[in-house]
Short mmCIF file of N, CA and C in Angstrom, two decimals:
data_model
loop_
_atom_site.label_atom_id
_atom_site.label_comp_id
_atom_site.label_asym_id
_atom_site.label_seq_id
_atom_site.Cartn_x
_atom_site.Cartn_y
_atom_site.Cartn_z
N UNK S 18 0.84 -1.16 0.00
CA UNK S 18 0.00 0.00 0.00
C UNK S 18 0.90 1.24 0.00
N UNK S 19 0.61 2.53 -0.41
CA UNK S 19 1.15 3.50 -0.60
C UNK S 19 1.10 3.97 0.07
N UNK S 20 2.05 5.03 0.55
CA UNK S 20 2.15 5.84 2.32
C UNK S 20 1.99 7.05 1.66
N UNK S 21 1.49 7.81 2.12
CA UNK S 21 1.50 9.80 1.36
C UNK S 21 1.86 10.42 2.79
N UNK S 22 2.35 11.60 2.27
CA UNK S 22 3.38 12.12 3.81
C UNK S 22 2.11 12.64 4.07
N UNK S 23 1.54 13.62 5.42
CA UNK S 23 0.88 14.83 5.86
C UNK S 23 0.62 15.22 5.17
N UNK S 24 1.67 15.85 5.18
CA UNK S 24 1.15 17.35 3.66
C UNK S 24 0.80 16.78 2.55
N UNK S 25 0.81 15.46 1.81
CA UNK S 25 0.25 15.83 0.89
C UNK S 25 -1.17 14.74 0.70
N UNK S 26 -0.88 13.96 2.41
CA UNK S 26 -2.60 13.83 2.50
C UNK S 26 -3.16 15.14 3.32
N UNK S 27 -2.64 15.77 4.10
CA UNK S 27 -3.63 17.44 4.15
C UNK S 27 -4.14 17.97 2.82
N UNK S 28 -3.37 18.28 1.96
CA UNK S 28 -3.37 19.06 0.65
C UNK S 28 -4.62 17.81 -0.07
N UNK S 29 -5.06 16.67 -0.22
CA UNK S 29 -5.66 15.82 -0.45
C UNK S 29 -7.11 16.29 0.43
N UNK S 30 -7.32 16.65 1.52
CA UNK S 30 -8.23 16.07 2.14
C UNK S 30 -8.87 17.74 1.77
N UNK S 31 -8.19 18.63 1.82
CA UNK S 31 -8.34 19.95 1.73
C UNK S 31 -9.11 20.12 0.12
N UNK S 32 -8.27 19.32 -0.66
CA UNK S 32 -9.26 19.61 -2.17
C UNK S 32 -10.13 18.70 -2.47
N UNK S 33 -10.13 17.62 -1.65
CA UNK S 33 -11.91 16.96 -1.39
C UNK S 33 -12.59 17.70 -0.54
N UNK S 34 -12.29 18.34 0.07
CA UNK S 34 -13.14 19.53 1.07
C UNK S 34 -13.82 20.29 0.32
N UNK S 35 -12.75 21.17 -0.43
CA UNK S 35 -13.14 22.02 -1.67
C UNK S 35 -14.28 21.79 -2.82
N UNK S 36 -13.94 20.36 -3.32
CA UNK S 36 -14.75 19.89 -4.51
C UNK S 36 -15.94 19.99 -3.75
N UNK S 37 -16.26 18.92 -2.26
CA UNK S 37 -17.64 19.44 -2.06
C UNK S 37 -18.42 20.80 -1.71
N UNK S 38 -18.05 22.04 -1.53
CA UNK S 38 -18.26 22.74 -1.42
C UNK S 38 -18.64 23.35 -3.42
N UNK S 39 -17.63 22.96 -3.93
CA UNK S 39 -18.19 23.94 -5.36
C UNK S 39 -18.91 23.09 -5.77
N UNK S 40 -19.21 21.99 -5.36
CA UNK S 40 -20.58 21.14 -6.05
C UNK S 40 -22.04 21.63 -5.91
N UNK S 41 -22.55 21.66 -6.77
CA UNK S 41 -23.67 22.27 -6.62
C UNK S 41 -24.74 21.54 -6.02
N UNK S 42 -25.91 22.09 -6.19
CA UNK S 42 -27.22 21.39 -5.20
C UNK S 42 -27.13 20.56 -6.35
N UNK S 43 -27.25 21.12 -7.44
CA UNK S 43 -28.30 20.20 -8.47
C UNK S 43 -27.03 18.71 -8.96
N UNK S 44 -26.67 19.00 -9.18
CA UNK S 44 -24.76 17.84 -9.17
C UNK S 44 -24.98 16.93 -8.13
N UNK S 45 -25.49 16.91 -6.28
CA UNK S 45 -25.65 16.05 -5.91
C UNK S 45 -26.75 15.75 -5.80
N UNK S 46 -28.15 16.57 -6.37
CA UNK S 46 -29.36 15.34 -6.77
C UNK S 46 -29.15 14.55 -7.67
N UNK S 47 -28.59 14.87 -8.74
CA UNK S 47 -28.21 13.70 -9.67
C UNK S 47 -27.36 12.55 -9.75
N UNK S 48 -26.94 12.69 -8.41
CA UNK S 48 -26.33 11.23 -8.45
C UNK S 48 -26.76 10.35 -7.91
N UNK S 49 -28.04 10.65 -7.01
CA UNK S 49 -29.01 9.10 -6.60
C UNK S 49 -29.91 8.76 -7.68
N UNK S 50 -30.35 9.96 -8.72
CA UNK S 50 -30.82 9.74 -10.02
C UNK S 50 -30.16 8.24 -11.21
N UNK S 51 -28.84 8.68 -10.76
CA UNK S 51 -27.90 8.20 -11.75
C UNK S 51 -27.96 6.53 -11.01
N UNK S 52 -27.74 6.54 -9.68
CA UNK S 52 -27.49 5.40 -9.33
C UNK S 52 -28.85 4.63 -9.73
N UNK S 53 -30.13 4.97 -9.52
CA UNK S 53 -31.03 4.11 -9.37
C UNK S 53 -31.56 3.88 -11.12
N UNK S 54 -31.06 4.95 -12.14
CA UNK S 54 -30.99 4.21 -13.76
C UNK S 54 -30.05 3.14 -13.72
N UNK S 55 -29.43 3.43 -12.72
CA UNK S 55 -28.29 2.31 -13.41
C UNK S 55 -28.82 0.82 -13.14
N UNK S 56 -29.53 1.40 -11.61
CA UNK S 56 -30.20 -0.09 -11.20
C UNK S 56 -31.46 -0.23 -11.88
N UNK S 57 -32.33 0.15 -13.11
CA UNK S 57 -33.12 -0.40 -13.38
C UNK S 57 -34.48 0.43 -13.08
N UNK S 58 -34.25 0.70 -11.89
CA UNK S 58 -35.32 1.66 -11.44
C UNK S 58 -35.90 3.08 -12.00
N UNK S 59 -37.09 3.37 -12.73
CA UNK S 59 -37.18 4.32 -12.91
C UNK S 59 -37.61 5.43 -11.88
N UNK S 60 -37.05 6.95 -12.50
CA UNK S 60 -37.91 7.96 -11.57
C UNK S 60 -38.61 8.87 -11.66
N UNK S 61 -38.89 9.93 -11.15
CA UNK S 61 -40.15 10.46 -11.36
C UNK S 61 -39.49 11.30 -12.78
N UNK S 62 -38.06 11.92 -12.61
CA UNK S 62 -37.34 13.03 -14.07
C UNK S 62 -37.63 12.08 -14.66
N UNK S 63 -37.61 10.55 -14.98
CA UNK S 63 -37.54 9.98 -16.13
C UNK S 63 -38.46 9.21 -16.43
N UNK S 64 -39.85 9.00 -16.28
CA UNK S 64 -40.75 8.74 -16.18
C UNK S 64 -42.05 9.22 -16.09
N UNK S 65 -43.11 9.82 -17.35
CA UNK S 65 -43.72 10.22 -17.18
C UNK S 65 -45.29 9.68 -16.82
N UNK S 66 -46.60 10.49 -17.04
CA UNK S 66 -47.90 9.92 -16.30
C UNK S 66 -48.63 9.69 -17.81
N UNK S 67 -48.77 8.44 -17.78
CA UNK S 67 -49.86 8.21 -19.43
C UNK S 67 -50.86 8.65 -19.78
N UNK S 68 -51.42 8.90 -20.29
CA UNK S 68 -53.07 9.17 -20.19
C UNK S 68 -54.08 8.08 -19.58
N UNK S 69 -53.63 6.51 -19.99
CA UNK S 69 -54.47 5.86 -18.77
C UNK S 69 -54.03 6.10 -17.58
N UNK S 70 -53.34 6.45 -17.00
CA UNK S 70 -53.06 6.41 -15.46
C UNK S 70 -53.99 8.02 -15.22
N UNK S 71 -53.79 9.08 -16.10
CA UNK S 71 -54.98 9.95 -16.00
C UNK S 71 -56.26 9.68 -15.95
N UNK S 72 -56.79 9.09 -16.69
CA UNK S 72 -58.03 8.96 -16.86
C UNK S 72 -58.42 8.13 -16.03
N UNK S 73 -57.51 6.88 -15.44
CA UNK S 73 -57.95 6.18 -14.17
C UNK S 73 -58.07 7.50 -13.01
N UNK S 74 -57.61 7.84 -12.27
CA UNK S 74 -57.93 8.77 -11.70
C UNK S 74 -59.04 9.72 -11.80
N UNK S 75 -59.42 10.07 -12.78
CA UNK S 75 -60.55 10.62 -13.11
C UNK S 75 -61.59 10.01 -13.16
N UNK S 76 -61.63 8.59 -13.19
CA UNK S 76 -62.58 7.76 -13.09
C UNK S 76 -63.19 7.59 -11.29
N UNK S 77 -61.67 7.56 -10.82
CA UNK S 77 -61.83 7.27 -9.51
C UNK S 77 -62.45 8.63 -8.63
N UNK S 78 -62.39 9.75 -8.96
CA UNK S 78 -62.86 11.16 -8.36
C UNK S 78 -64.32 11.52 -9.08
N UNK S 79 -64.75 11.01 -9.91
CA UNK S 79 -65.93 11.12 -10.75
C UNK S 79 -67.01 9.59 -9.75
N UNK S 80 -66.36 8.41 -9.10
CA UNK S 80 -67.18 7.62 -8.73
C UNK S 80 -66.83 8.27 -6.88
N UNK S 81 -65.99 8.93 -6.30
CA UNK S 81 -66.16 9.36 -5.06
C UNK S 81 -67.70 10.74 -5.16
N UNK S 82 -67.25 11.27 -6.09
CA UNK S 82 -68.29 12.30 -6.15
C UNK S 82 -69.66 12.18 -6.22
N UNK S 83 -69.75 10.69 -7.06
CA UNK S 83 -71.33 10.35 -7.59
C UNK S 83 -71.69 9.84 -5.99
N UNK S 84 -70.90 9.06 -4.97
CA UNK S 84 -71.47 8.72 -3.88
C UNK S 84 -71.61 9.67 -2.94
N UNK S 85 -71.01 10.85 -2.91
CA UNK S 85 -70.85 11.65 -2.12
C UNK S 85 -72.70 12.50 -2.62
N UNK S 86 -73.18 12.45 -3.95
CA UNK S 86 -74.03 13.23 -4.48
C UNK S 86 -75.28 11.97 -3.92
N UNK S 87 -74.78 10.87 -4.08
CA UNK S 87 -76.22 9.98 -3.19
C UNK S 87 -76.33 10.14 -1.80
N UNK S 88 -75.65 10.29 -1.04
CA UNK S 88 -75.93 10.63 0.43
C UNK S 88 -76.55 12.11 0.79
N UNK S 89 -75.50 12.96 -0.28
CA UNK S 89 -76.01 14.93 0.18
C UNK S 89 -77.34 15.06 -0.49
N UNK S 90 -77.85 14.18 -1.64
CA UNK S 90 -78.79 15.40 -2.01
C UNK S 90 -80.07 14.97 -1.60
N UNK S 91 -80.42 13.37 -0.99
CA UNK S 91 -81.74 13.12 0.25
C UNK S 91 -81.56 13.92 1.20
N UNK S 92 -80.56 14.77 1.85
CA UNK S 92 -80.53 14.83 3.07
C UNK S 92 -80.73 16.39 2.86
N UNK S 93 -80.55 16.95 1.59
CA UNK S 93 -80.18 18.61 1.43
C UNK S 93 -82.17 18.90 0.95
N UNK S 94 -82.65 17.87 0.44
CA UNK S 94 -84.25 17.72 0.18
C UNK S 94 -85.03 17.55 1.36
N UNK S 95 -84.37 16.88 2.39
CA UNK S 95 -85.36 16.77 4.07
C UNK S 95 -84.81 18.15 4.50
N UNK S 96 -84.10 18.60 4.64
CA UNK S 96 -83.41 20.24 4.64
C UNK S 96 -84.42 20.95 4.27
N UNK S 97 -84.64 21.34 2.83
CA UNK S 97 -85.76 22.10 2.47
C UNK S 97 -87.29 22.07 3.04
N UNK S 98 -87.42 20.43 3.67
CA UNK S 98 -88.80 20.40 4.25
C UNK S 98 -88.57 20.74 5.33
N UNK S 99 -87.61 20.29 5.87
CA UNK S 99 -87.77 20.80 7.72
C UNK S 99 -87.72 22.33 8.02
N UNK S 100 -87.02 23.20 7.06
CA UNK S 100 -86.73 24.48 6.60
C UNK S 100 -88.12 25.45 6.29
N UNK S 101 -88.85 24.47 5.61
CA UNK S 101 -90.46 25.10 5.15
C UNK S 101 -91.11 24.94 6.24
N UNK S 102 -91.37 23.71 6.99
CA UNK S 102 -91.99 23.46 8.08
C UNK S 102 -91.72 24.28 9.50
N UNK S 103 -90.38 25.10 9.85
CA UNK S 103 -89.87 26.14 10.44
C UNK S 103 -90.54 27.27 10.29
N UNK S 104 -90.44 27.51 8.72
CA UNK S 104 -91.14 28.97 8.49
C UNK S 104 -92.18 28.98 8.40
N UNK S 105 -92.87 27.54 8.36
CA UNK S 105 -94.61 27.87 8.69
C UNK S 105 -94.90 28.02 9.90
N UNK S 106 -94.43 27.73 10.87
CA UNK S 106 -94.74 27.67 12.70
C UNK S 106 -94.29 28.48 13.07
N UNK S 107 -93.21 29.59 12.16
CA UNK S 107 -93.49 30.89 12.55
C UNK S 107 -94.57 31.46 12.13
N UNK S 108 -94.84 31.94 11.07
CA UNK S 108 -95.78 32.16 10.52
C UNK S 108 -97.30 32.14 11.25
N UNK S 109 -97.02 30.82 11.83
CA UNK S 109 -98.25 30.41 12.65
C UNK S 109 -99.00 31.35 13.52
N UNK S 110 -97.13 31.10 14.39
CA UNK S 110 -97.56 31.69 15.23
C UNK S 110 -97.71 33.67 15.36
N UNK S 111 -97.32 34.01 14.25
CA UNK S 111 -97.77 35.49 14.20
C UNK S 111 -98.90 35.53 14.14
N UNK S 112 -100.01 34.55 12.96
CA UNK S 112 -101.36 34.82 12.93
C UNK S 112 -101.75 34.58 14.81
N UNK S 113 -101.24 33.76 15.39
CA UNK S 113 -101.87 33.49 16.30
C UNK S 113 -101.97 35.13 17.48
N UNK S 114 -100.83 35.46 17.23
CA UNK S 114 -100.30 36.82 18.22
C UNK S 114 -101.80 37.77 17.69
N UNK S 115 -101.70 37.74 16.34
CA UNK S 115 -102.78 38.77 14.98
C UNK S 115 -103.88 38.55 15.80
N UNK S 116 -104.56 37.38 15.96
CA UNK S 116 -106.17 37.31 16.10
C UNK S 116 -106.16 37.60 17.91
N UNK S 117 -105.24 37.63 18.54
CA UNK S 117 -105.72 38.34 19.54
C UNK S 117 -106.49 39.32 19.89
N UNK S 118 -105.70 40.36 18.76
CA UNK S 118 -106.54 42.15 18.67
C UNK S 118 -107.30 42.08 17.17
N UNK S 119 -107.30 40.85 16.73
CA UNK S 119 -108.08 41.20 15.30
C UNK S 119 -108.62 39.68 15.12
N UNK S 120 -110.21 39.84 14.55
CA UNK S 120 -110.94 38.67 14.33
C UNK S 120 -110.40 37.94 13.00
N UNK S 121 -109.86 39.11 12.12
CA UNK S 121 -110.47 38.25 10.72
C UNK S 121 -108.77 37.35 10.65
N UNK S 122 -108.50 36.76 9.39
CA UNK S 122 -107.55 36.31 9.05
C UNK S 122 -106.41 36.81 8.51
N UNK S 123 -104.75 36.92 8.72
CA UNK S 123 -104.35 38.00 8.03
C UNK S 123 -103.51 37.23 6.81
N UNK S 124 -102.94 38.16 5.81
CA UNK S 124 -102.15 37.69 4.62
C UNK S 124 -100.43 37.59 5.30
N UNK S 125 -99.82 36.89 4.74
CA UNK S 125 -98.03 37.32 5.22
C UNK S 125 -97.65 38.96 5.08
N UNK S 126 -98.47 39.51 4.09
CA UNK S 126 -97.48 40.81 4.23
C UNK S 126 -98.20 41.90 5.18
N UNK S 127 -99.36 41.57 5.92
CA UNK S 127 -100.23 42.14 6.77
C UNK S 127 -99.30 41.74 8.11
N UNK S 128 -98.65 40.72 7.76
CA UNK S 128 -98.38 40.39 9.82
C UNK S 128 -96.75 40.96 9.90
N UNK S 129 -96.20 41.31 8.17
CA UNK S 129 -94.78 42.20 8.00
C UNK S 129 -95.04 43.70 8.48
N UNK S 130 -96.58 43.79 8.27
CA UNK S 130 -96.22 45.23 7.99
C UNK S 130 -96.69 45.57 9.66
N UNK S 131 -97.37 44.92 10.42
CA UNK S 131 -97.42 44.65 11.77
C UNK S 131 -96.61 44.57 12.59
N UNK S 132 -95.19 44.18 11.85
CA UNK S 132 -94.25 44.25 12.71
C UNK S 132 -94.54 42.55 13.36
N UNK S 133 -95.27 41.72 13.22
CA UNK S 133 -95.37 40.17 13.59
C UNK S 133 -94.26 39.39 13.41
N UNK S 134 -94.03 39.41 12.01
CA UNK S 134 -92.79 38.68 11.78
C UNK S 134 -91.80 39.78 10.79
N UNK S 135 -90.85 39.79 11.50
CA UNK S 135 -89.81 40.39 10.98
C UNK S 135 -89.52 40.63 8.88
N UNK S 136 -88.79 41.63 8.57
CA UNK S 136 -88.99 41.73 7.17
C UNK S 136 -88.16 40.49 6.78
N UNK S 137 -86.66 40.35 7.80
CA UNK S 137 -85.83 39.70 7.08
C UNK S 137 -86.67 37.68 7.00
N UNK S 138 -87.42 37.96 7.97
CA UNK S 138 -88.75 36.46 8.06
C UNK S 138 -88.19 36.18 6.50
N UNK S 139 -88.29 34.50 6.45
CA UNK S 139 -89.05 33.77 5.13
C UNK S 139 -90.46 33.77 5.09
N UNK S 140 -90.85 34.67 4.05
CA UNK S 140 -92.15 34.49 3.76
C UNK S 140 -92.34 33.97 2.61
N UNK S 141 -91.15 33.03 1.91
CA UNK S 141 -91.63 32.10 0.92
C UNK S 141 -90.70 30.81 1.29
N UNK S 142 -91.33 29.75 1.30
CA UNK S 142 -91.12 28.70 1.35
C UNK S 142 -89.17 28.36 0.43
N UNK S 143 -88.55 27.14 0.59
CA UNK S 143 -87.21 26.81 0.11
C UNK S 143 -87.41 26.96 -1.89
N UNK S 144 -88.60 26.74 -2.02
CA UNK S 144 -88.93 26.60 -3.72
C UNK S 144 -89.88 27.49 -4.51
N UNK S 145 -89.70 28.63 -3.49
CA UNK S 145 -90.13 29.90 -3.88
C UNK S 145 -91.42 30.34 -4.12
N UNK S 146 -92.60 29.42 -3.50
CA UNK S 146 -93.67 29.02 -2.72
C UNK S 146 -94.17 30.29 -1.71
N UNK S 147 -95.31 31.19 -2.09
CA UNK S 147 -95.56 31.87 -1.15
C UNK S 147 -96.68 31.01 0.30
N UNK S 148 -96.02 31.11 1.39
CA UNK S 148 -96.84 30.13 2.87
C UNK S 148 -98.64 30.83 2.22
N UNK S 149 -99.39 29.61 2.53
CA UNK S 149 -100.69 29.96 2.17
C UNK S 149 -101.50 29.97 3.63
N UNK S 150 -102.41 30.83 4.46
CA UNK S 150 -102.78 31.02 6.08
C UNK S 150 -104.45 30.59 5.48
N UNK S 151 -104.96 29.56 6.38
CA UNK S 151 -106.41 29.25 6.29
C UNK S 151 -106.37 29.24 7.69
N UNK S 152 -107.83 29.98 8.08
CA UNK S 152 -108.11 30.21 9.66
C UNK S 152 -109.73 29.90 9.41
N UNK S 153 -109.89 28.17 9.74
CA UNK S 153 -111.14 28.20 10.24
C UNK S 153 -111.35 27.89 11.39
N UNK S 154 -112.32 28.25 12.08
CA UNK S 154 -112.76 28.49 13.52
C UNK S 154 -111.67 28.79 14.22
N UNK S 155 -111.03 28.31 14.95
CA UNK S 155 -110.20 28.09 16.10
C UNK S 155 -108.59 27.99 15.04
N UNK S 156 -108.87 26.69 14.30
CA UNK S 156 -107.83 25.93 13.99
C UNK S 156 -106.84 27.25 12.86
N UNK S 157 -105.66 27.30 12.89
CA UNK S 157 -104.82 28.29 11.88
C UNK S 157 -103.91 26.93 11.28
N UNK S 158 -103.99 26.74 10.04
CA UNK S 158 -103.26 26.11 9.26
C UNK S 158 -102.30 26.93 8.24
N UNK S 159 -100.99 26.72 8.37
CA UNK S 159 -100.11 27.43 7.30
C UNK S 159 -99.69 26.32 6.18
N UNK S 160 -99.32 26.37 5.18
CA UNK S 160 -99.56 25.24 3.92
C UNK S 160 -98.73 25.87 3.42
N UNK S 161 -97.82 25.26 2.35
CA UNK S 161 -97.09 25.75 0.86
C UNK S 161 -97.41 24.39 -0.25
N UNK S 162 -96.93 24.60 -1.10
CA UNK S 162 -97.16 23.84 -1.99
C UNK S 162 -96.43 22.83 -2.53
N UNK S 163 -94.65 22.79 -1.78
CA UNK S 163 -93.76 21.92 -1.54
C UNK S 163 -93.36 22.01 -2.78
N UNK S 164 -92.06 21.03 -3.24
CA UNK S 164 -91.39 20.80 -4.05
C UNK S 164 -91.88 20.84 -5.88
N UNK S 165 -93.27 20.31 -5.95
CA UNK S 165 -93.42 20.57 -6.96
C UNK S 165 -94.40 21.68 -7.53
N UNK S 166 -94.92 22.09 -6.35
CA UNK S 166 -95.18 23.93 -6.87
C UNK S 166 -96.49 23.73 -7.15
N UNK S 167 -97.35 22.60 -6.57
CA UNK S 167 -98.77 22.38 -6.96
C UNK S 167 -99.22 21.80 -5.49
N UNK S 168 -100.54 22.40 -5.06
CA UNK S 168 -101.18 22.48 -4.11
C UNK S 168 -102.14 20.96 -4.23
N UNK S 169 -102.13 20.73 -3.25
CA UNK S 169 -102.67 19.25 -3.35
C UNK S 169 -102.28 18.15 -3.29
N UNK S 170 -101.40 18.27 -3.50
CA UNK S 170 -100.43 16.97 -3.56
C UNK S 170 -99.68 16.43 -2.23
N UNK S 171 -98.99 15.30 -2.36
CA UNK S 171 -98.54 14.41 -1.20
C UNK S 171 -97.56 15.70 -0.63
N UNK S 172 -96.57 16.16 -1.37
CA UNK S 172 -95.52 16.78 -0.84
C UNK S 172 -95.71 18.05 -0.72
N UNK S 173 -97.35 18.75 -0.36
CA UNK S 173 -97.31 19.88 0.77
C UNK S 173 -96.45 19.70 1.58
N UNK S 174 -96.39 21.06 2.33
CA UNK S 174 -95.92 21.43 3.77
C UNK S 174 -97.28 22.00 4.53
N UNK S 175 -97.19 21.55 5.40
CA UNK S 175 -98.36 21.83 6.32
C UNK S 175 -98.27 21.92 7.83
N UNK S 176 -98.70 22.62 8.28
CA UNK S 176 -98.53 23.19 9.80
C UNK S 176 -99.72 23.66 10.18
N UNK S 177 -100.64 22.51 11.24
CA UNK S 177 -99.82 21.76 12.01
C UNK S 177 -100.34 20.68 10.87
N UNK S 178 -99.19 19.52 10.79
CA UNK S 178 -99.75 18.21 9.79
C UNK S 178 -101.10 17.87 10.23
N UNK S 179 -102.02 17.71 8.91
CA UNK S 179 -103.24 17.14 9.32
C UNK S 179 -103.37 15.42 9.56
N UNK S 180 -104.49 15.35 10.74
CA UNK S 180 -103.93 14.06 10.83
C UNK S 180 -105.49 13.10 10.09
N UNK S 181 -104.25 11.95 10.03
CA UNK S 181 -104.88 10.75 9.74
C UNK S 181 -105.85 10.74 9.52
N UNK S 182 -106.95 10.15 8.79
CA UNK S 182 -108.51 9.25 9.03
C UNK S 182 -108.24 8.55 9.67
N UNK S 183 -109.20 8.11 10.47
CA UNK S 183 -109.48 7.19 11.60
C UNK S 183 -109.42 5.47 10.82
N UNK S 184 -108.94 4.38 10.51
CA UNK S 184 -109.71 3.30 9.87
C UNK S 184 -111.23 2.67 10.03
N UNK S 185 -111.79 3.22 11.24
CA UNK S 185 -113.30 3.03 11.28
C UNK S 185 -113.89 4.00 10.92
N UNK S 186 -113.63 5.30 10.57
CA UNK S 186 -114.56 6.30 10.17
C UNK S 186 -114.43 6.37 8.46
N UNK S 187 -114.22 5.30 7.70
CA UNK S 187 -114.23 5.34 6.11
C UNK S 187 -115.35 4.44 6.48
N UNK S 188 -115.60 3.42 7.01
CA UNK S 188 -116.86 2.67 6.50
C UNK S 188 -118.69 3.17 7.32
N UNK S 189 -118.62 4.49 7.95
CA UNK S 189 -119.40 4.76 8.46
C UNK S 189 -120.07 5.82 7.87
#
């Protein structure tokens, strides 16, 4: 084996000192680059994304979304009813405050301008449904016309819900 005096392993160790210092950043990323072409391995510089590996992905964020759209939009539709059913039992209850000092029945913009229910109040239903007030005798019913914008149908809103037939009072 070869002996090198001090000085000229100092002077040695001093310009491997050196070299790493003027090496640049980018000079020593490329040499784990270099090692792992050599082994076979590709990397991300040398290897790009196909269009199937795109479009898989896009497949996969297009089927998270479609499930995410079956759970939100039953639950964003009971939203709108429980939402209508809110603003009718207010509603309610302004007519109810109304017929204290007044017999007859009032309209929504009679119990606004009363000061009953506030301006910023919903006085139209989630589907743009103006609340409809029937006051017979005693009883105050507030109604909209629900989702499909026609009165009569299963998917009113109604306050207070009317109830049931009896099953013995159809055959009597």
């Amino acid at each position: 084996m070869r002996k090198y005096s001090t000085a000229s392993t100092n002077a040695l160790l001093e310009l491997g000192q050196l070299r790493a210092k003027l090496r640049s950043r980018s000079e020593r990323q490329e040499r784990p680059r270099r090692l792992l072409g050599k082994l076979g391995i590709p990397t991300l510089a040398t290897r790009g994304v196909t269009l199937v590996e795109v479009m898989i992905v896009v497949a996969i964020m297009a089927m998270v979304a479609g499930g995410v759209a079956l759970v939100v939009i039953p639950k964003f539709k009971k939203a709108q009813v429980d939402t209508a059913e809110s603003g009718a039992r207010v509603i309610r209850q302004a007519v109810q405050q109304w017929q204290m000092s007044n017999a007859d029945c009032p309209t929504v913009s009679q119990l606004v301008q009363q000061k009953l229910l506030d301006k910023g109040a919903n006085t139209v239903d989630p589907w743009g449904n103006r609340f409809q007030i029937n006051c017979d005798n005693d009883e105050i019913t507030v109604s909209t016309a629900g989702p499909d914008k026609k009165t009569g149908t299963a998917d009113d809103v109604t306050v207070p819900k009317p109830s049931a037939p009896e099953e013995g009072a159809e055959g009597k």
